[in-house]
Coordinates of C-alpha atoms in Angstrom, one line a residue:
X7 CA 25.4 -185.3 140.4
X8 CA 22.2 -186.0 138.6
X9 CA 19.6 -187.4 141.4
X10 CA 19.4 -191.1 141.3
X11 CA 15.5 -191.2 141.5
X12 CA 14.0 -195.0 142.0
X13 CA 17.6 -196.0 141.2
X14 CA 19.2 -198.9 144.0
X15 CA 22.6 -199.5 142.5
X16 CA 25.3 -198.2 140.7
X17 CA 25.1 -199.8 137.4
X18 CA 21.4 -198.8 137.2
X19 CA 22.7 -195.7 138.6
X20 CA 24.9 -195.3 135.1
X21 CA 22.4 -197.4 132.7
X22 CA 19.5 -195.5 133.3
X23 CA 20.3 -191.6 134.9
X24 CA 23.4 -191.0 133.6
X25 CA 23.9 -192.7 130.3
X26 CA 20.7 -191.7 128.9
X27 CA 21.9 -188.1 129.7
X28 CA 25.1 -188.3 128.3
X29 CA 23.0 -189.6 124.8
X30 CA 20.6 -186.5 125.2
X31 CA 23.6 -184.3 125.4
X32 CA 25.2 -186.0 121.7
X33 CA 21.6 -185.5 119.8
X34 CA 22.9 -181.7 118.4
X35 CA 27.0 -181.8 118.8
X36 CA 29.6 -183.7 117.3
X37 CA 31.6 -183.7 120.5
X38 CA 31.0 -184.0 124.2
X39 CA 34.1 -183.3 126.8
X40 CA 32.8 -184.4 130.3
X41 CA 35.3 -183.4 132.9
X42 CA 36.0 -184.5 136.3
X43 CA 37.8 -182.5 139.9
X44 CA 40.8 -184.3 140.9
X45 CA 40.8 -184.8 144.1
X46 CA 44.6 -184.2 146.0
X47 CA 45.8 -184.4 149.1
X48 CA 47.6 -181.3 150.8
X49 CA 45.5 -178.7 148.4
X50 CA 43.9 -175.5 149.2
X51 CA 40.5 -176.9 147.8
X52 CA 41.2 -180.2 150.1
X53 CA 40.4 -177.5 152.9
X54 CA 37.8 -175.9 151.6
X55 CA 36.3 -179.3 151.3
X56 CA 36.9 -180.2 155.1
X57 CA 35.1 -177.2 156.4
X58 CA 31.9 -178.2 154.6
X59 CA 31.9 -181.5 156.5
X60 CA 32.9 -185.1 156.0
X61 CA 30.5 -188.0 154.5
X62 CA 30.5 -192.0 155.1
X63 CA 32.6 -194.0 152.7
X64 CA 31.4 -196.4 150.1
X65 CA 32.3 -198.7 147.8
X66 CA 31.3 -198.1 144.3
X67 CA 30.9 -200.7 142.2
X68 CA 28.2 -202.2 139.8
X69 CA 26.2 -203.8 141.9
X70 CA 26.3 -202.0 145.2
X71 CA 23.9 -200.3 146.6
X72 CA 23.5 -195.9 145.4
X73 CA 23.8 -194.5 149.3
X74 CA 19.9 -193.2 150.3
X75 CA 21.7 -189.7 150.5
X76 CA 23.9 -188.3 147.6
X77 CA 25.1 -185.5 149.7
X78 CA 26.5 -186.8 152.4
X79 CA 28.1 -189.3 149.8
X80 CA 29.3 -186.9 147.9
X81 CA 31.4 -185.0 150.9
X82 CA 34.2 -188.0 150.5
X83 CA 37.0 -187.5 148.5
X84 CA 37.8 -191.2 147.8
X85 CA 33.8 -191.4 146.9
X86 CA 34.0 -189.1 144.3
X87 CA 36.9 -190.6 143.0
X88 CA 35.6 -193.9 143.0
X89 CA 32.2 -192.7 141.4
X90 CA 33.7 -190.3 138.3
X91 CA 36.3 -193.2 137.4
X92 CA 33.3 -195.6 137.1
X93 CA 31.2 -193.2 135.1
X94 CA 34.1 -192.6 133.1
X95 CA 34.8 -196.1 132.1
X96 CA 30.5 -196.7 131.3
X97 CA 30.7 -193.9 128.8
X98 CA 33.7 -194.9 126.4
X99 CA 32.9 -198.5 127.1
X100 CA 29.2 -198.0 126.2
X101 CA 28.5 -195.2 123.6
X102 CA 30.4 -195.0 120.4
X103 CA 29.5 -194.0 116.9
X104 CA 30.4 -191.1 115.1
X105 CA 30.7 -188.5 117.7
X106 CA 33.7 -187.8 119.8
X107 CA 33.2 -188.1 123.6
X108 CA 35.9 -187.2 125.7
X109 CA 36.5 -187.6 129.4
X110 CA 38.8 -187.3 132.3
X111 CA 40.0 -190.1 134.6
X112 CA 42.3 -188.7 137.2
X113 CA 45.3 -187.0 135.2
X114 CA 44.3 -189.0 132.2
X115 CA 41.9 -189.2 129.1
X116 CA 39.3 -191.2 127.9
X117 CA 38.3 -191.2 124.0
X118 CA 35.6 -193.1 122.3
X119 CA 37.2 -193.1 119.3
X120 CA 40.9 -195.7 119.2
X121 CA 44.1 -193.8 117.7
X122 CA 42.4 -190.4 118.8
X123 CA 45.9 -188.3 119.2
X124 CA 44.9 -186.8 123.3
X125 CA 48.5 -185.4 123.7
X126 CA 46.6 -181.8 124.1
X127 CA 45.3 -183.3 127.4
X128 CA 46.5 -185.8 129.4
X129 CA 48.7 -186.1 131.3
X130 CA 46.9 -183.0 132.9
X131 CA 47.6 -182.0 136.5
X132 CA 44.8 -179.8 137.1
X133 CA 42.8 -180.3 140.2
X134 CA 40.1 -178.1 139.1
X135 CA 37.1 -179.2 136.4
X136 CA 36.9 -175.2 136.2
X137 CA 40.1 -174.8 134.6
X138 CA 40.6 -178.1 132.9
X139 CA 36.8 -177.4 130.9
X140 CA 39.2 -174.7 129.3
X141 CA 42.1 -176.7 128.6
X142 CA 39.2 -179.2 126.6
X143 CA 37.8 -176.2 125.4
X144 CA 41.1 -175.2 123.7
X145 CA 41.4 -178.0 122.0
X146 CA 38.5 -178.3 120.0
X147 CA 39.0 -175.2 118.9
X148 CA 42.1 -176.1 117.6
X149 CA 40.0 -178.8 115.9
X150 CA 38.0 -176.8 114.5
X151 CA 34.6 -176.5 116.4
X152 CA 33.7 -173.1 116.1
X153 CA 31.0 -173.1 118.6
X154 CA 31.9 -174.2 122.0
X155 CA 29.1 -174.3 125.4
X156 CA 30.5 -174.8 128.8
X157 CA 28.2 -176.0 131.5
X158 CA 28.6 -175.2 134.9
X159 CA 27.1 -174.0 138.2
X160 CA 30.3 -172.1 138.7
X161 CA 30.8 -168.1 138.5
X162 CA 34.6 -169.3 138.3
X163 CA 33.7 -170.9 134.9
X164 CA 32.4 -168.1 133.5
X165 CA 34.9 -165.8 134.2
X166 CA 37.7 -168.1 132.7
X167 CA 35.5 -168.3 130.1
X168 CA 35.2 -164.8 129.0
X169 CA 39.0 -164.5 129.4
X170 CA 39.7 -167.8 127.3
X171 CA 37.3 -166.2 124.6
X172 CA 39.6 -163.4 124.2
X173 CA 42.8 -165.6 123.1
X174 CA 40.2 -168.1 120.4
X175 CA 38.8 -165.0 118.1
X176 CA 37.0 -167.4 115.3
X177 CA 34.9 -169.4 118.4
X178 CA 31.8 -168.9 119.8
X179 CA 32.1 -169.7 123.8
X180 CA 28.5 -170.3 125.4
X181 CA 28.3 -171.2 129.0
X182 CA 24.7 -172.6 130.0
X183 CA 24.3 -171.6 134.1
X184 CA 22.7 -173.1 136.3
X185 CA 20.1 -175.9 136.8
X186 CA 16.5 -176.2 136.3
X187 CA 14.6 -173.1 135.6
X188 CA 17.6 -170.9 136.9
X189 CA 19.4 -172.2 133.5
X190 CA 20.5 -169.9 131.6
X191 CA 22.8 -169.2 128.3
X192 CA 25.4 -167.0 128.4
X193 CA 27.5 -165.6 125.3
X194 CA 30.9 -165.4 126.9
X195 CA 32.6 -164.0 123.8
X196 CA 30.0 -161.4 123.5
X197 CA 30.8 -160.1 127.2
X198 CA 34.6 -160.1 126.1
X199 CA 33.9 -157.9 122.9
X200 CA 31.7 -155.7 125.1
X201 CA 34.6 -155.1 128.0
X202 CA 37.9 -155.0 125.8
X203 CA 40.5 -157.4 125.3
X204 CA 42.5 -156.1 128.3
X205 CA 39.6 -156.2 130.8
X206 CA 38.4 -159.3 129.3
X207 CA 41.8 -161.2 129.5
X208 CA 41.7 -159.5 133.4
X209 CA 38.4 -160.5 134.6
X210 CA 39.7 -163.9 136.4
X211 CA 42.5 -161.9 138.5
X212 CA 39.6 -159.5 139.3
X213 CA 37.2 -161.8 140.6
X214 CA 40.2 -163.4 142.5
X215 CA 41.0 -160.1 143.8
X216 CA 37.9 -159.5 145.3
X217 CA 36.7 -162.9 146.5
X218 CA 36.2 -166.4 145.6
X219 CA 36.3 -170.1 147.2
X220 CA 39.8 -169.5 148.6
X221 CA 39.7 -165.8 148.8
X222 CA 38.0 -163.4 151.4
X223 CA 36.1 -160.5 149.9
X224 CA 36.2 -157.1 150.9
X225 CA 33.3 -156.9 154.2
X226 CA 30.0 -155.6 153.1
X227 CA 31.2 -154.5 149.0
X228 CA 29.7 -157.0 146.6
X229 CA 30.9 -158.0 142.9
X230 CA 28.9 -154.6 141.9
X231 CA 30.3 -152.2 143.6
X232 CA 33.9 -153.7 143.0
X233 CA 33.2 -153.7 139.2
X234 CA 31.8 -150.2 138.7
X235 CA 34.9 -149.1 140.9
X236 CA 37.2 -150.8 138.1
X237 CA 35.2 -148.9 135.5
X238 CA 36.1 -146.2 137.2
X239 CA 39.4 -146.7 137.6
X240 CA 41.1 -148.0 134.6
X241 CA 45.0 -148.2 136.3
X242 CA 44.3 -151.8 138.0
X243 CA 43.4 -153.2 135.0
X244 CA 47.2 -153.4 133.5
X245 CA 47.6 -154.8 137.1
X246 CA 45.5 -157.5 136.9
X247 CA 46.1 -158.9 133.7
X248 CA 49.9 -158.9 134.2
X249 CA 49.1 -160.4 137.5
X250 CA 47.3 -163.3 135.5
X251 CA 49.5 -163.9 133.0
X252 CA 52.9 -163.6 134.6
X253 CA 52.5 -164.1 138.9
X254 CA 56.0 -163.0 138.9
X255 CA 55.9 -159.1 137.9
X256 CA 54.2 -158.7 141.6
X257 CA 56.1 -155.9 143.0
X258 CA 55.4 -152.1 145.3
X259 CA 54.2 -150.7 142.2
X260 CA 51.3 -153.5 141.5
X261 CA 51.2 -152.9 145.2
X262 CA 50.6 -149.3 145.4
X263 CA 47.8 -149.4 142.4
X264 CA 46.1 -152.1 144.5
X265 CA 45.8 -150.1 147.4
X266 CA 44.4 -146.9 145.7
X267 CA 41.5 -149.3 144.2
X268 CA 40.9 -151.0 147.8
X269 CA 40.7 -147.0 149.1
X270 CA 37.8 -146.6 146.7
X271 CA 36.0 -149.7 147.4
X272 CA 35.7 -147.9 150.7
X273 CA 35.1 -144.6 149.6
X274 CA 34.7 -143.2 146.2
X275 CA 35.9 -139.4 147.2
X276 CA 38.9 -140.3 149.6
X277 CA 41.9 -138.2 148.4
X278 CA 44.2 -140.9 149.8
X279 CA 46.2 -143.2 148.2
X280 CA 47.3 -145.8 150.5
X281 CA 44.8 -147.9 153.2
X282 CA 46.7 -147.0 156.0
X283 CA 46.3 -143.3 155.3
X284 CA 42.7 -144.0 154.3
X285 CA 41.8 -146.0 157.4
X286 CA 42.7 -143.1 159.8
X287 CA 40.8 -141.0 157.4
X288 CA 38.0 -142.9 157.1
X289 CA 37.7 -143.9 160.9
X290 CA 38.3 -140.2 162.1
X291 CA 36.4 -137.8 159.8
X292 CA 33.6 -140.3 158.9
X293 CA 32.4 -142.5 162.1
X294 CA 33.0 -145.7 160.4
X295 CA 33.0 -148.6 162.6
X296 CA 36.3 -151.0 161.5
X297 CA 34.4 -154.0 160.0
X298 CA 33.6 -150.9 157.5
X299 CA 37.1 -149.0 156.3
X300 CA 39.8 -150.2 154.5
X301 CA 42.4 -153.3 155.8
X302 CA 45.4 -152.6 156.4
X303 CA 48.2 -152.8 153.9
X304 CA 49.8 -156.1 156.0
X305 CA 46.4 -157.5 155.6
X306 CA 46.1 -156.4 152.2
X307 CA 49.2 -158.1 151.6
X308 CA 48.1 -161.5 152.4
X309 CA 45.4 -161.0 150.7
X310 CA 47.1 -160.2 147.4
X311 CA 49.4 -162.8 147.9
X312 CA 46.3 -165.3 147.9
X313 CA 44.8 -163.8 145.3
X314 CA 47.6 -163.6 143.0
X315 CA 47.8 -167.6 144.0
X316 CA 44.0 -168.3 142.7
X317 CA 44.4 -165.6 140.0
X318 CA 47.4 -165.8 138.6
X319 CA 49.0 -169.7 138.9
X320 CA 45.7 -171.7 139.2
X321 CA 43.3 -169.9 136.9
X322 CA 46.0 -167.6 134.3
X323 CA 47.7 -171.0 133.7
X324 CA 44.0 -173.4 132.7
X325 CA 45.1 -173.3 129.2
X326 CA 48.5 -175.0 130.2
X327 CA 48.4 -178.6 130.2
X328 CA 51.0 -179.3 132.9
X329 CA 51.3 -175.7 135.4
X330 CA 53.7 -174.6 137.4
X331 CA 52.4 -174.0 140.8
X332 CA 54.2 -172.9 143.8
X333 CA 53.5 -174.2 147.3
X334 CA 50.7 -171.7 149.1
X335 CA 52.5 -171.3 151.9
X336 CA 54.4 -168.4 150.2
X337 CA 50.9 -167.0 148.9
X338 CA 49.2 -166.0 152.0
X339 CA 48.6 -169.4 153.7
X340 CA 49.7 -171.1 156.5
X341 CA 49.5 -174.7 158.3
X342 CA 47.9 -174.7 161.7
X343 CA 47.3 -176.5 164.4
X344 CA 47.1 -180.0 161.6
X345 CA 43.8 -178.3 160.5
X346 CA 45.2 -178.3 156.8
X347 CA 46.1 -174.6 155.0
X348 CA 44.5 -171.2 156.7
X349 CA 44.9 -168.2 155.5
X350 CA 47.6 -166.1 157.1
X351 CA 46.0 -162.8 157.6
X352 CA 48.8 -160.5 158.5
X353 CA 52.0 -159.8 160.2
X354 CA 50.7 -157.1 162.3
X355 CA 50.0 -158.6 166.5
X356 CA 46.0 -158.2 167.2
X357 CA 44.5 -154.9 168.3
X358 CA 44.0 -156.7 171.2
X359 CA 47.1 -157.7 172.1
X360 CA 48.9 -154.3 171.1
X361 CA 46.4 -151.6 172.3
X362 CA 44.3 -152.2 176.1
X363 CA 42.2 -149.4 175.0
X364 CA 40.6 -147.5 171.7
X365 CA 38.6 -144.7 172.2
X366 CA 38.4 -141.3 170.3
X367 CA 36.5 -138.4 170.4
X368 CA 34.9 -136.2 168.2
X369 CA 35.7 -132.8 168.8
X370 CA 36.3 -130.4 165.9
X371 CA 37.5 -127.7 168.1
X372 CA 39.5 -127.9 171.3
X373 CA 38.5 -130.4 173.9
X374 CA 36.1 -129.2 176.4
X375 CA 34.9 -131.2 179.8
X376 CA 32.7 -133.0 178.1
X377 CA 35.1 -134.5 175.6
X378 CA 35.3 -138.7 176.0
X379 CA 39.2 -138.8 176.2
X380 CA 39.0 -135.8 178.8
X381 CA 36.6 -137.7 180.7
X382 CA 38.7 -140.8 181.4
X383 CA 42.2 -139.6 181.5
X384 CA 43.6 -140.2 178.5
X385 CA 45.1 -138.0 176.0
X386 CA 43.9 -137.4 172.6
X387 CA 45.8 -139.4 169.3
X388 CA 45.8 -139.2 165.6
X389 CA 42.8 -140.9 165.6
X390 CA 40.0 -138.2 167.3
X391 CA 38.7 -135.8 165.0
X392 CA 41.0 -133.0 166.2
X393 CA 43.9 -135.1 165.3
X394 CA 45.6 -134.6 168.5
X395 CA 46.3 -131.2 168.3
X396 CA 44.2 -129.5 171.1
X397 CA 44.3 -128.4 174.7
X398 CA 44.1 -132.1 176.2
X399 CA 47.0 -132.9 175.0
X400 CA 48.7 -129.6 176.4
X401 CA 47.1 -129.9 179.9
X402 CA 48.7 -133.4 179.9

């Protein structure tokens, strides 16, 4: 929301802040798309939206007073709503000429021009502006604008973007991110070119896959280090780009690829394959503490399934006017306790609830005295360094 500086209502509010930008905007383009969240009840992002706190509700209208403090404003649903539709309405009713300017009102489409054919994209049912940008983005290529910028604050947007450039070869996609003197211009169709069609047409699933708004990341292993291990590692990538175009090809051998690239998130020279495997490992040869080794494959699961969820049927479907999406509650998420959707994290019972104690020890040879499961009783497992296989065990 552009700041409402010295401004006291909402008219003034559009006539002087936000009209005059939409003007600056239409000096160098022939069209302007200006797009809008939907806000719906019972969604993922509805939760996501709860946990960062709820504001005070006002009435938006012409001449009521602009609240004192955007944010808090701005943490209301039925605000928002309120606030885009009137913004929506000022800019068709109020510029008009010989550009095209094109915005969102709930599932529907406003045109500056009459008789302008929008059956390309409304009625839309997308709840995200991130995905919708790409629907509008789509269809002025089809009309012939062959040089497209997206702007956004959004790492989301520029990932669909890079994937989107892929599928429009004769267009030139240009995201300006950020605000202020963080903007900056980036050539989304050159970053496709650069990675590959494949990778390139992959890079949403990816970025679901290891973390976004609705999906953990990986503790302590950044965007970085999760790239350079798919450089490395070129079998996901037929993974995630049938992940992101068809949901539905999820099976044990998407599964199995998955879990060897989670292994070398954790460690580039494990031998193992699968995260259970690597976990022991990991925890045994290497001192790790468990915040730092691989999850589970139950965990990893989950976390596929919500992944495959943002991925796959949000995000692989923004050039689709109308998607199909399925409920989340089959995708990793669960409702609790009437706090809305939370991520079901596995189907294993908590460490704490299925083992009183966890200790190991570290002994590479035998188990003298001084060893920590000689010490308090308890016989040596899998999990020490000597794997189990020593002379505690046999005195026990």
């Amino acid at each position: 929301m552009l700041k409402p500086i010295g401004i006291k209502t909402f008219q003034e509010y559009a006539d002087h802040i936000f009209l005059p930008f939409i003007k600056a905007q239409l000096r160098n383009v022939t069209r302007i798309d200006i797009v809008w969240d939907v806000y719906l009840e019972d969604s993922l992002k509805s939760t996501t939206r709860e946990i960062r706190g709820r504001g005070i509700r006002r009435r938006v209208a012409p001449p009521n007073a602009i609240p004192s403090n955007s944010r808090e404003f701005l943490r209301l649903a039925d605000n928002k709503i309120e606030l885009f539709e009137f913004l929506a309405h000022q800019v068709v009713e109020n510029l008009y000429g010989d550009k095209d300017i094109f915005t969102t009102c709930g599932q529907n489409v406003l045109c500056s021009r009459v008789h302008t054919d929008i059956s390309s994209l409304a009625p839309c049912t997308h709840e995200e502006a991130d995905t919708r940008m790409l629907l509008h983005a789509l269809d002025s290529a089809h009309k012939e604008h062959r040089r497209i910028m997206l702007r956004t604050v959004d790492t989301d947007v520029l990932a669909l973007a890079v994937s989107t450039a892929v599928c429009l070869a004769d267009t030139e996609i240009w995201v300006a991110f950020g605000t202020g003197r963080h903007l900056r211009y980036i050539l989304a169709h050159d970053i496709a070119k650069e990675l590959g069609y494949e990778k390139a047409r992959a890079l949403p699933m990816f970025h679901a896959f290891t973390g976004c708004d609705t999906v953990s990341s990986f503790s302590g292993r950044g965007k970085k280090t999760a790239f350079d291990i798919w450089k490395s590692f070129d079998e996901v990538t037929p993974v995630f780009s049938s992940l992101l175009t068809d949901p539905s090809t999820f099976n044990d051998d998407c599964m199995s690829v998955l879990e060897a690239y989670v292994v070398l998130l954790y460690d580039r020279i494990c031998t193992e394959t699968t995260v259970d495997s690597a976990r022991k490992n990991i925890f045994t040869t290497k001192d790790r503490s468990m915040d730092n080794i691989p999850p589970t494959k139950a965990a990893l699961l989950q976390h596929t399934k919500r992944a495959i969820y943002q991925g796959g049927y949000v995000w692989g479907q923004a050039l689709v006017r109308c998607p199909v999406i399925p409920s989340p509650n089959t995708h990793g998420w669960q409702k609790s306790g009437g706090q809305g959707w939370q991520p079901f994290w596995t189907l294993l019972p908590e460490a704490v609830a299925s083992c009183s104690e966890l200790l190991k020890c570290g002994c590479k040879r035998g188990c003298p005295r001084q060893c920590k499961c000689v010490r308090t009783a308890l016989k040596c497992t899998p999990l020490c360094h000597c794997n189990g296989n020593c002379e505690n065990n046999e005195i026990n």
